[in-house]
GROMACS .gro file of C-alpha atoms in nm:
model
  388
    1MET     CA    1  -7.411   8.756  18.431
    2LYS     CA    2  -7.035   8.714  18.410
    3LEU     CA    3  -6.871   8.433  18.218
    4ASN     CA    4  -6.677   8.326  18.524
    5MET     CA    5  -7.003   8.216  18.683
    6PHE     CA    6  -6.961   7.899  18.477
    7PRO     CA    7  -6.684   7.710  18.664
    8ARG     CA    8  -6.495   7.442  18.473
    9GLY     CA    9  -6.669   7.542  18.148
   10ILE     CA   10  -6.584   7.795  17.879
   11LEU     CA   11  -6.877   7.934  17.687
   12VAL     CA   12  -6.876   7.835  17.321
   13SER     CA   13  -7.083   7.978  17.038
   14LEU     CA   14  -7.214   7.770  16.749
   15PHE     CA   15  -7.093   8.049  16.521
   16SER     CA   16  -6.731   8.019  16.637
   17ILE     CA   17  -6.659   7.648  16.624
   18GLY     CA   18  -6.335   7.723  16.443
   19LEU     CA   19  -6.211   7.916  16.746
   20LEU     CA   20  -6.278   7.641  17.000
   21SER     CA   21  -5.919   7.524  17.028
   22ALA     CA   22  -5.803   7.875  17.109
   23CYS     CA   23  -6.067   7.909  17.379
   24SER     CA   24  -5.900   7.641  17.589
   25SER     CA   25  -5.611   7.874  17.662
   26LEU     CA   26  -5.826   8.153  17.808
   27SER     CA   27  -5.700   8.108  18.163
   28TRP     CA   28  -5.856   8.439  18.270
   29LEU     CA   29  -6.191   8.259  18.271
   30ASN     CA   30  -6.073   8.043  18.560
   31PRO     CA   31  -6.317   8.126  18.845
   32PHE     CA   32  -6.070   8.007  19.108
   33ALA     CA   33  -5.790   8.243  19.010
   34LYS     CA   34  -5.891   8.487  19.285
   35GLU     CA   35  -6.092   8.350  19.573
   36ASP     CA   36  -6.397   8.544  19.683
   37PRO     CA   37  -6.489   8.497  20.050
   38LYS     CA   38  -6.837   8.395  19.939
   39THR     CA   39  -6.703   8.121  19.714
   40ALA     CA   40  -6.397   8.014  19.913
   41PRO     CA   41  -6.375   7.639  19.968
   42ALA     CA   42  -6.529   7.505  20.287
   43VAL     CA   43  -6.281   7.434  20.565
   44LEU     CA   44  -6.250   7.061  20.613
   45GLN     CA   45  -6.400   6.940  20.937
   46ASN     CA   46  -6.242   6.693  21.177
   47PHE     CA   47  -6.407   6.355  21.214
   48THR     CA   48  -6.324   6.009  21.347
   49THR     CA   49  -6.187   5.797  21.063
   50SER     CA   50  -6.378   5.469  21.034
   51MET     CA   51  -6.241   5.334  20.705
   52SER     CA   52  -5.883   5.221  20.649
   53VAL     CA   53  -5.728   5.385  20.342
   54LYS     CA   54  -5.360   5.413  20.249
   55ASN     CA   55  -5.156   5.538  19.956
   56ALA     CA   56  -5.043   5.233  19.757
   57TRP     CA   57  -4.836   5.401  19.483
   58THR     CA   58  -4.794   5.724  19.286
   59VAL     CA   59  -4.685   5.777  18.925
   60SER     CA   60  -4.620   6.119  18.770
   61LEU     CA   61  -4.712   6.159  18.400
   62GLY     CA   62  -4.748   6.529  18.328
   63SER     CA   63  -5.003   6.808  18.351
   64ALA     CA   64  -5.353   6.793  18.206
   65GLY     CA   65  -5.320   7.157  18.103
   66ASP     CA   66  -5.659   7.294  17.999
   67TYR     CA   67  -5.802   6.950  17.932
   68PHE     CA   68  -5.964   6.661  18.116
   69PHE     CA   69  -5.795   6.322  18.153
   70SER     CA   70  -5.916   6.011  18.332
   71PRO     CA   71  -5.743   5.673  18.372
   72ALA     CA   72  -5.886   5.355  18.218
   73VAL     CA   73  -5.866   5.014  18.385
   74VAL     CA   74  -5.833   4.688  18.191
   75GLY     CA   75  -5.784   4.382  18.410
   76VAL     CA   76  -5.484   4.456  18.633
   77ASP     CA   77  -5.357   4.737  18.409
   78VAL     CA   78  -5.417   5.111  18.429
   79TYR     CA   79  -5.380   5.332  18.121
   80ALA     CA   80  -5.335   5.707  18.168
   81ALA     CA   81  -5.234   6.006  17.956
   82SER     CA   82  -5.140   6.372  17.982
   83ALA     CA   83  -5.162   6.685  17.768
   84ASP     CA   84  -4.802   6.671  17.647
   85GLY     CA   85  -4.878   6.347  17.458
   86THR     CA   86  -4.763   6.098  17.720
   87VAL     CA   87  -4.953   5.767  17.732
   88ALA     CA   88  -4.857   5.504  17.991
   89LYS     CA   89  -4.950   5.155  18.101
   90ILE     CA   90  -4.919   5.099  18.476
   91ASN     CA   91  -4.947   4.778  18.677
   92SER     CA   92  -5.231   4.845  18.922
   93SER     CA   93  -5.084   4.624  19.196
   94SER     CA   94  -4.730   4.759  19.209
   95GLY     CA   95  -4.749   5.096  19.035
   96GLN     CA   96  -4.472   4.986  18.799
   97VAL     CA   97  -4.480   5.166  18.465
   98VAL     CA   98  -4.495   4.886  18.208
   99TRP     CA   99  -4.440   5.123  17.918
  100LYS     CA  100  -4.458   5.493  17.841
  101ILE     CA  101  -4.477   5.645  17.493
  102LYS     CA  102  -4.527   5.988  17.338
  103ALA     CA  103  -4.799   6.053  17.082
  104GLU     CA  104  -4.716   6.263  16.777
  105LEU     CA  105  -4.931   6.551  16.903
  106PRO     CA  106  -5.031   6.702  17.237
  107LEU     CA  107  -5.346   6.538  17.367
  108THR     CA  108  -5.690   6.677  17.452
  109ALA     CA  109  -5.867   6.370  17.595
  110GLY     CA  110  -5.820   6.012  17.712
  111VAL     CA  111  -5.809   5.733  17.796
  112GLY     CA  112  -6.035   5.471  17.638
  113ALA     CA  113  -5.909   5.113  17.643
  114ASN     CA  114  -5.982   4.743  17.628
  115ALA     CA  115  -5.759   4.435  17.601
  116LYS     CA  116  -5.680   4.513  17.237
  117ALA     CA  117  -5.635   4.888  17.211
  118VAL     CA  118  -5.571   5.214  17.392
  119ALA     CA  119  -5.729   5.528  17.242
  120VAL     CA  120  -5.655   5.895  17.307
  121ALA     CA  121  -5.749   6.219  17.131
  122GLY     CA  122  -5.491   6.464  17.001
  123GLN     CA  123  -5.511   6.828  16.899
  124LYS     CA  124  -5.740   6.923  16.609
  125GLY     CA  125  -5.944   6.606  16.644
  126VAL     CA  126  -5.673   6.352  16.564
  127LEU     CA  127  -5.751   6.014  16.717
  128PHE     CA  128  -5.469   5.774  16.809
  129ALA     CA  129  -5.504   5.401  16.878
  130PHE     CA  130  -5.217   5.202  17.029
  131ASP     CA  131  -5.193   4.831  17.101
  132ASP     CA  132  -5.139   4.691  17.452
  133LEU     CA  133  -4.762   4.713  17.399
  134GLY     CA  134  -4.772   5.085  17.321
  135LYS     CA  135  -4.724   5.051  16.945
  136LEU     CA  136  -4.925   5.285  16.723
  137ARG     CA  137  -5.197   5.088  16.544
  138TRP     CA  138  -5.349   5.376  16.352
  139LYS     CA  139  -5.452   5.740  16.363
  140ALA     CA  140  -5.769   5.893  16.224
  141GLN     CA  141  -5.927   6.235  16.186
  142ALA     CA  142  -6.246   6.335  16.365
  143SER     CA  143  -6.457   6.629  16.248
  144SER     CA  144  -6.345   6.864  16.529
  145GLU     CA  145  -6.176   6.875  16.869
  146ILE     CA  146  -6.246   6.592  17.114
  147LEU     CA  147  -6.273   6.676  17.485
  148SER     CA  148  -6.401   6.348  17.633
  149ALA     CA  149  -6.235   6.008  17.647
  150PRO     CA  150  -6.300   5.775  17.352
  151ALA     CA  151  -6.518   5.470  17.417
  152VAL     CA  152  -6.361   5.141  17.307
  153THR     CA  153  -6.568   4.832  17.229
  154GLU     CA  154  -6.468   4.492  17.086
  155SER     CA  155  -6.479   4.629  16.733
  156LEU     CA  156  -6.509   5.008  16.748
  157VAL     CA  157  -6.359   5.326  16.888
  158LEU     CA  158  -6.624   5.595  16.938
  159VAL     CA  159  -6.564   5.966  16.991
  160HIS     CA  160  -6.791   6.263  17.058
  161SER     CA  161  -6.644   6.584  16.914
  162ILE     CA  162  -6.736   6.939  17.011
  163ASP     CA  163  -6.944   6.993  16.697
  164ASN     CA  164  -7.182   6.733  16.849
  165ARG     CA  165  -7.082   6.464  16.604
  166ILE     CA  166  -7.047   6.103  16.720
  167THR     CA  167  -6.809   5.901  16.503
  168ALA     CA  168  -6.727   5.531  16.510
  169PHE     CA  169  -6.393   5.402  16.382
  170ASP     CA  170  -6.299   5.041  16.315
  171LEU     CA  171  -6.085   4.913  16.603
  172GLU     CA  172  -5.853   4.717  16.374
  173THR     CA  173  -5.798   4.961  16.088
  174GLY     CA  174  -5.913   5.307  16.198
  175ALA     CA  175  -6.153   5.331  15.903
  176MET     CA  176  -6.465   5.536  15.976
  177LYS     CA  177  -6.765   5.304  16.009
  178TRP     CA  178  -7.038   5.561  16.067
  179ALA     CA  179  -7.102   5.914  16.193
  180VAL     CA  180  -7.406   6.085  16.343
  181GLU     CA  181  -7.433   6.463  16.371
  182ARG     CA  182  -7.677   6.607  16.624
  183PRO     CA  183  -7.814   6.963  16.653
  184LEU     CA  184  -7.590   7.200  16.847
  185PRO     CA  185  -7.739   7.480  17.062
  186ILE     CA  186  -7.631   7.838  16.997
  187LEU     CA  187  -7.440   7.841  17.325
  188THR     CA  188  -7.284   7.546  17.501
  189LEU     CA  189  -7.030   7.487  17.775
  190ARG     CA  190  -6.687   7.353  17.695
  191MET     CA  191  -6.704   7.037  17.906
  192ALA     CA  192  -6.612   6.672  17.871
  193THR     CA  193  -6.930   6.466  17.853
  194GLY     CA  194  -6.888   6.103  17.757
  195ILE     CA  195  -7.011   5.780  17.603
  196THR     CA  196  -7.131   5.474  17.796
  197ILE     CA  197  -7.165   5.135  17.628
  198LYS     CA  198  -7.456   4.900  17.701
  199ASP     CA  199  -7.481   4.576  17.505
  200GLN     CA  200  -7.498   4.689  17.140
  201MET     CA  201  -7.578   5.054  17.219
  202ALA     CA  202  -7.380   5.367  17.291
  203ILE     CA  203  -7.554   5.601  17.539
  204ILE     CA  204  -7.433   5.958  17.496
  205SER     CA  205  -7.476   6.285  17.684
  206THR     CA  206  -7.523   6.564  17.430
  207PRO     CA  207  -7.555   6.945  17.450
  208GLY     CA  208  -7.902   7.086  17.498
  209GLY     CA  209  -8.007   6.842  17.769
  210LYS     CA  210  -8.049   6.537  17.545
  211LEU     CA  211  -7.950   6.179  17.622
  212ILE     CA  212  -7.939   5.954  17.316
  213ALA     CA  213  -7.874   5.588  17.245
  214LEU     CA  214  -7.720   5.480  16.913
  215ALA     CA  215  -7.688   5.130  16.770
  216LEU     CA  216  -7.322   5.028  16.757
  217GLN     CA  217  -7.374   4.847  16.428
  218ASN     CA  218  -7.471   5.149  16.218
  219GLY     CA  219  -7.526   5.454  16.441
  220GLY     CA  220  -7.904   5.430  16.414
  221LEU     CA  221  -8.099   5.618  16.680
  222ARG     CA  222  -8.245   5.369  16.929
  223TRP     CA  223  -8.397   5.632  17.156
  224GLU     CA  224  -8.373   5.995  17.262
  225ALA     CA  225  -8.463   6.131  17.606
  226THR     CA  226  -8.488   6.484  17.740
  227ALA     CA  227  -8.278   6.493  18.053
  228ALA     CA  228  -8.319   6.869  18.101
  229GLU     CA  229  -8.531   7.144  17.946
  230ALA     CA  230  -8.403   7.491  17.867
  231LYS     CA  231  -8.561   7.770  18.071
  232GLY     CA  232  -8.508   8.144  18.087
  233ALA     CA  233  -8.527   8.450  17.866
  234THR     CA  234  -8.165   8.461  17.747
  235GLU     CA  235  -7.940   8.209  17.576
  236LEU     CA  236  -7.717   8.209  17.886
  237GLU     CA  237  -8.008   8.117  18.109
  238ARG     CA  238  -8.118   7.846  17.865
  239ILE     CA  239  -7.792   7.649  17.869
  240VAL     CA  240  -7.869   7.295  17.988
  241ASP     CA  241  -7.560   7.104  17.880
  242MET     CA  242  -7.517   6.748  17.994
  243SER     CA  243  -7.240   6.672  18.244
  244GLY     CA  244  -7.005   6.376  18.230
  245ALA     CA  245  -7.072   6.030  18.092
  246PRO     CA  246  -7.407   5.863  18.166
  247ALA     CA  247  -7.400   5.624  18.462
  248LEU     CA  248  -7.527   5.272  18.403
  249VAL     CA  249  -7.649   5.007  18.646
  250GLY     CA  250  -7.849   4.716  18.511
  251ASN     CA  251  -8.116   4.859  18.282
  252THR     CA  252  -8.107   5.205  18.439
  253THR     CA  253  -7.899   5.494  18.309
  254CYS     CA  254  -7.865   5.827  18.492
  255ALA     CA  255  -7.723   6.163  18.391
  256ALA     CA  256  -7.692   6.519  18.519
  257SER     CA  257  -7.696   6.857  18.350
  258TYR     CA  258  -7.590   7.214  18.407
  259GLN     CA  259  -7.890   7.436  18.496
  260GLY     CA  260  -8.109   7.130  18.459
  261ARG     CA  261  -8.173   6.806  18.642
  262VAL     CA  262  -8.034   6.476  18.754
  263ALA     CA  263  -8.252   6.209  18.598
  264CYS     CA  264  -8.268   5.833  18.546
  265PHE     CA  265  -8.409   5.648  18.247
  266ASP     CA  266  -8.476   5.298  18.123
  267ALA     CA  267  -8.155   5.217  17.937
  268VAL     CA  268  -8.335   4.988  17.693
  269ASN     CA  269  -8.598   5.230  17.561
  270GLY     CA  270  -8.521   5.572  17.716
  271THR     CA  271  -8.840   5.596  17.923
  272ALA     CA  272  -8.801   5.846  18.207
  273LYS     CA  273  -8.805   5.699  18.558
  274TRP     CA  274  -8.757   6.011  18.772
  275ALA     CA  275  -8.588   6.352  18.777
  276LYS     CA  276  -8.474   6.606  19.036
  277ASN     CA  277  -8.395   6.971  18.975
  278ILE     CA  278  -8.023   7.020  19.029
  279SER     CA  279  -7.747   7.205  18.843
  280SER     CA  280  -7.435   6.996  18.806
  281GLU     CA  281  -7.120   7.017  18.597
  282VAL     CA  282  -6.996   6.665  18.666
  283GLY     CA  283  -7.131   6.316  18.607
  284VAL     CA  284  -7.349   6.091  18.818
  285ALA     CA  285  -7.257   5.766  18.994
  286ALA     CA  286  -7.507   5.484  19.038
  287ASP     CA  287  -7.529   5.145  19.206
  288GLU     CA  288  -7.808   4.898  19.272
  289ARG     CA  289  -7.961   5.122  19.543
  290PHE     CA  290  -7.858   5.484  19.489
  291ALA     CA  291  -7.772   5.751  19.236
  292PHE     CA  292  -7.512   6.001  19.360
  293ALA     CA  293  -7.489   6.356  19.225
  294VAL     CA  294  -7.303   6.679  19.302
  295ASP     CA  295  -7.447   7.027  19.256
  296ASN     CA  296  -7.260   7.340  19.152
  297THR     CA  297  -7.214   7.459  19.510
  298GLY     CA  298  -7.059   7.134  19.634
  299GLY     CA  299  -7.360   6.960  19.781
  300VAL     CA  300  -7.348   6.581  19.752
  301PHE     CA  301  -7.682   6.402  19.712
  302ALA     CA  302  -7.791   6.039  19.729
  303TYR     CA  303  -8.118   5.949  19.558
  304ASP     CA  304  -8.311   5.626  19.562
  305ILE     CA  305  -8.228   5.467  19.227
  306ASN     CA  306  -8.581   5.338  19.176
  307GLY     CA  307  -8.803   5.633  19.268
  308GLY     CA  308  -8.569   5.931  19.305
  309ALA     CA  309  -8.643   6.006  19.670
  310THR     CA  310  -8.363   6.207  19.837
  311VAL     CA  311  -8.193   5.975  20.086
  312TRP     CA  312  -7.932   6.218  20.219
  313LYS     CA  313  -7.734   6.533  20.146
  314ASN     CA  314  -7.383   6.628  20.257
  315ASP     CA  315  -7.325   7.006  20.251
  316LYS     CA  316  -6.982   7.013  20.418
  317LEU     CA  317  -6.781   7.036  20.093
  318THR     CA  318  -6.916   7.366  19.963
  319ASN     CA  319  -6.715   7.534  19.685
  320ARG     CA  320  -6.451   7.260  19.680
  321GLY     CA  321  -6.501   7.192  19.308
  322LEU     CA  322  -6.610   6.832  19.342
  323ALA     CA  323  -6.555   6.577  19.066
  324THR     CA  324  -6.780   6.289  18.961
  325PRO     CA  325  -6.833   6.048  19.252
  326THR     CA  326  -6.782   5.669  19.257
  327SER     CA  327  -6.984   5.413  19.452
  328PHE     CA  328  -6.733   5.187  19.625
  329GLY     CA  329  -6.845   4.928  19.878
  330ARG     CA  330  -6.986   5.106  20.182
  331ALA     CA  331  -6.857   5.440  20.061
  332VAL     CA  332  -6.921   5.696  19.792
  333VAL     CA  333  -6.583   5.846  19.698
  334ILE     CA  334  -6.532   6.191  19.550
  335GLY     CA  335  -6.232   6.412  19.475
  336ASP     CA  336  -6.207   6.790  19.504
  337ARG     CA  337  -6.017   7.073  19.336
  338LEU     CA  338  -5.762   7.091  19.618
  339GLY     CA  339  -5.656   6.730  19.568
  340PHE     CA  340  -5.842   6.563  19.853
  341LEU     CA  341  -6.027   6.235  19.814
  342HIS     CA  342  -6.333   6.212  20.041
  343PHE     CA  343  -6.492   5.885  20.150
  344LEU     CA  344  -6.857   5.935  20.252
  345SER     CA  345  -7.090   5.677  20.397
  346ARG     CA  346  -7.306   5.533  20.121
  347GLU     CA  347  -7.592   5.505  20.371
  348ASP     CA  348  -7.602   5.850  20.532
  349GLY     CA  349  -7.332   6.070  20.374
  350SER     CA  350  -7.117   6.104  20.686
  351PHE     CA  351  -6.739   6.115  20.651
  352LEU     CA  352  -6.553   5.783  20.674
  353ALA     CA  353  -6.204   5.880  20.557
  354ARG     CA  354  -6.008   6.149  20.372
  355MET     CA  355  -5.683   6.126  20.175
  356PRO     CA  356  -5.465   6.398  20.017
  357THR     CA  357  -5.289   6.381  19.682
  358ASP     CA  358  -5.062   6.647  19.532
  359GLY     CA  359  -5.283   6.950  19.602
  360SER     CA  360  -5.413   6.989  19.247
  361LYS     CA  361  -5.764   6.911  19.126
  362ILE     CA  362  -5.871   6.548  19.105
  363MET     CA  363  -5.991   6.525  18.749
  364SER     CA  364  -6.254   6.252  18.740
  365ALA     CA  365  -6.437   5.975  18.920
  366PRO     CA  366  -6.198   5.731  19.090
  367ALA     CA  367  -6.150   5.410  18.891
  368ILE     CA  368  -6.190   5.081  19.076
  369VAL     CA  369  -5.940   4.793  19.061
  370GLY     CA  370  -6.030   4.529  19.318
  371ASN     CA  371  -5.993   4.696  19.658
  372ASN     CA  372  -5.796   4.986  19.511
  373LEU     CA  373  -5.905   5.324  19.379
  374ILE     CA  374  -5.713   5.507  19.105
  375VAL     CA  375  -5.732   5.886  19.062
  376GLN     CA  376  -5.555   6.133  18.836
  377THR     CA  377  -5.486   6.495  18.927
  378LYS     CA  378  -5.465   6.802  18.707
  379SER     CA  379  -5.090   6.820  18.767
  380GLY     CA  380  -5.059   6.473  18.619
  381VAL     CA  381  -5.011   6.247  18.921
  382VAL     CA  382  -5.181   5.907  18.910
  383VAL     CA  383  -5.240   5.778  19.262
  384ALA     CA  384  -5.364   5.442  19.386
  385PHE     CA  385  -5.534   5.409  19.724
  386ALA     CA  386  -5.572   5.072  19.893
  387THR     CA  387  -5.866   5.004  20.121
  388GLU     CA  388  -5.943   4.728  20.367
   0.00000   0.00000   0.00000
């Protein structure tokens, strides 16, 4: 098995944590560098557009480099960042850049934000917090590199570093409030997972197929659930890393894993509700009726949120490197590695609309601001799409 069979992830050994930063520059592991006819992206099919979508504004920030960046929405404001250290606040209605600053170090992850603070991760695990005017509030040191966006609550900034340590910092001062270190498998994929906040809990996707919930007050374990179980004779075959941040709707949380399953759980106590075998490298979307997941080949699935029955599958986007989807009105919206944003019917998976960006990979799930969707591309363009 070749390493380049793991798209969007770089294999990491527990015994070489100190080399993780260097691994991010190994561009030869990029599986899309030379297209194989068997893995070439599916040709986009013509269809009759039945949803009105237009480009509202575009802002260029800078490349994501080898890292993963996603915009954060707070009220009418959008916060976004890029690998060169740029952090910006953008008015979601007009696209006007309210302010733009440069962090002291290149960045590896972001953005987390609320009305008080904007948090991004810098090289070597340095965490920066800025106020809503772009002024540095504090910086703190995490235990290792951070690849996923910080989670910001009313009183804390939480980060999940690649040594599988979850650390909470005081929002006002940057002082460390608590830290929880979880077991790390021998081999794991270099992917951004994420933290989702529910009430006074942080729900976290961790390596090895585990979903955990920690109390925000002190980091105490509220519950642990097995989202995927390792199978196979070799360590490569047994990788079941979690993908993306857990989705949350009401008291249900859902997550996906590489070489594992998409599964939903009771968010209060971690009791399993249902699971489907699927290998995915991106997160799940969920709404009051469906859970939406993407498999490694580019299949898009809708599952009944209550029982897990497969409602539909769209297989017309094969090998297009799909990102985490978003449920948006009558559509489920998903970006691809060639910069297209696809609007599929929430009910049956048929195509409703399609919009291009700058031709580079759409990094994450579209963020929702009213009737607008915000996406960020790997080349660093933040684009807003207006729908009617």
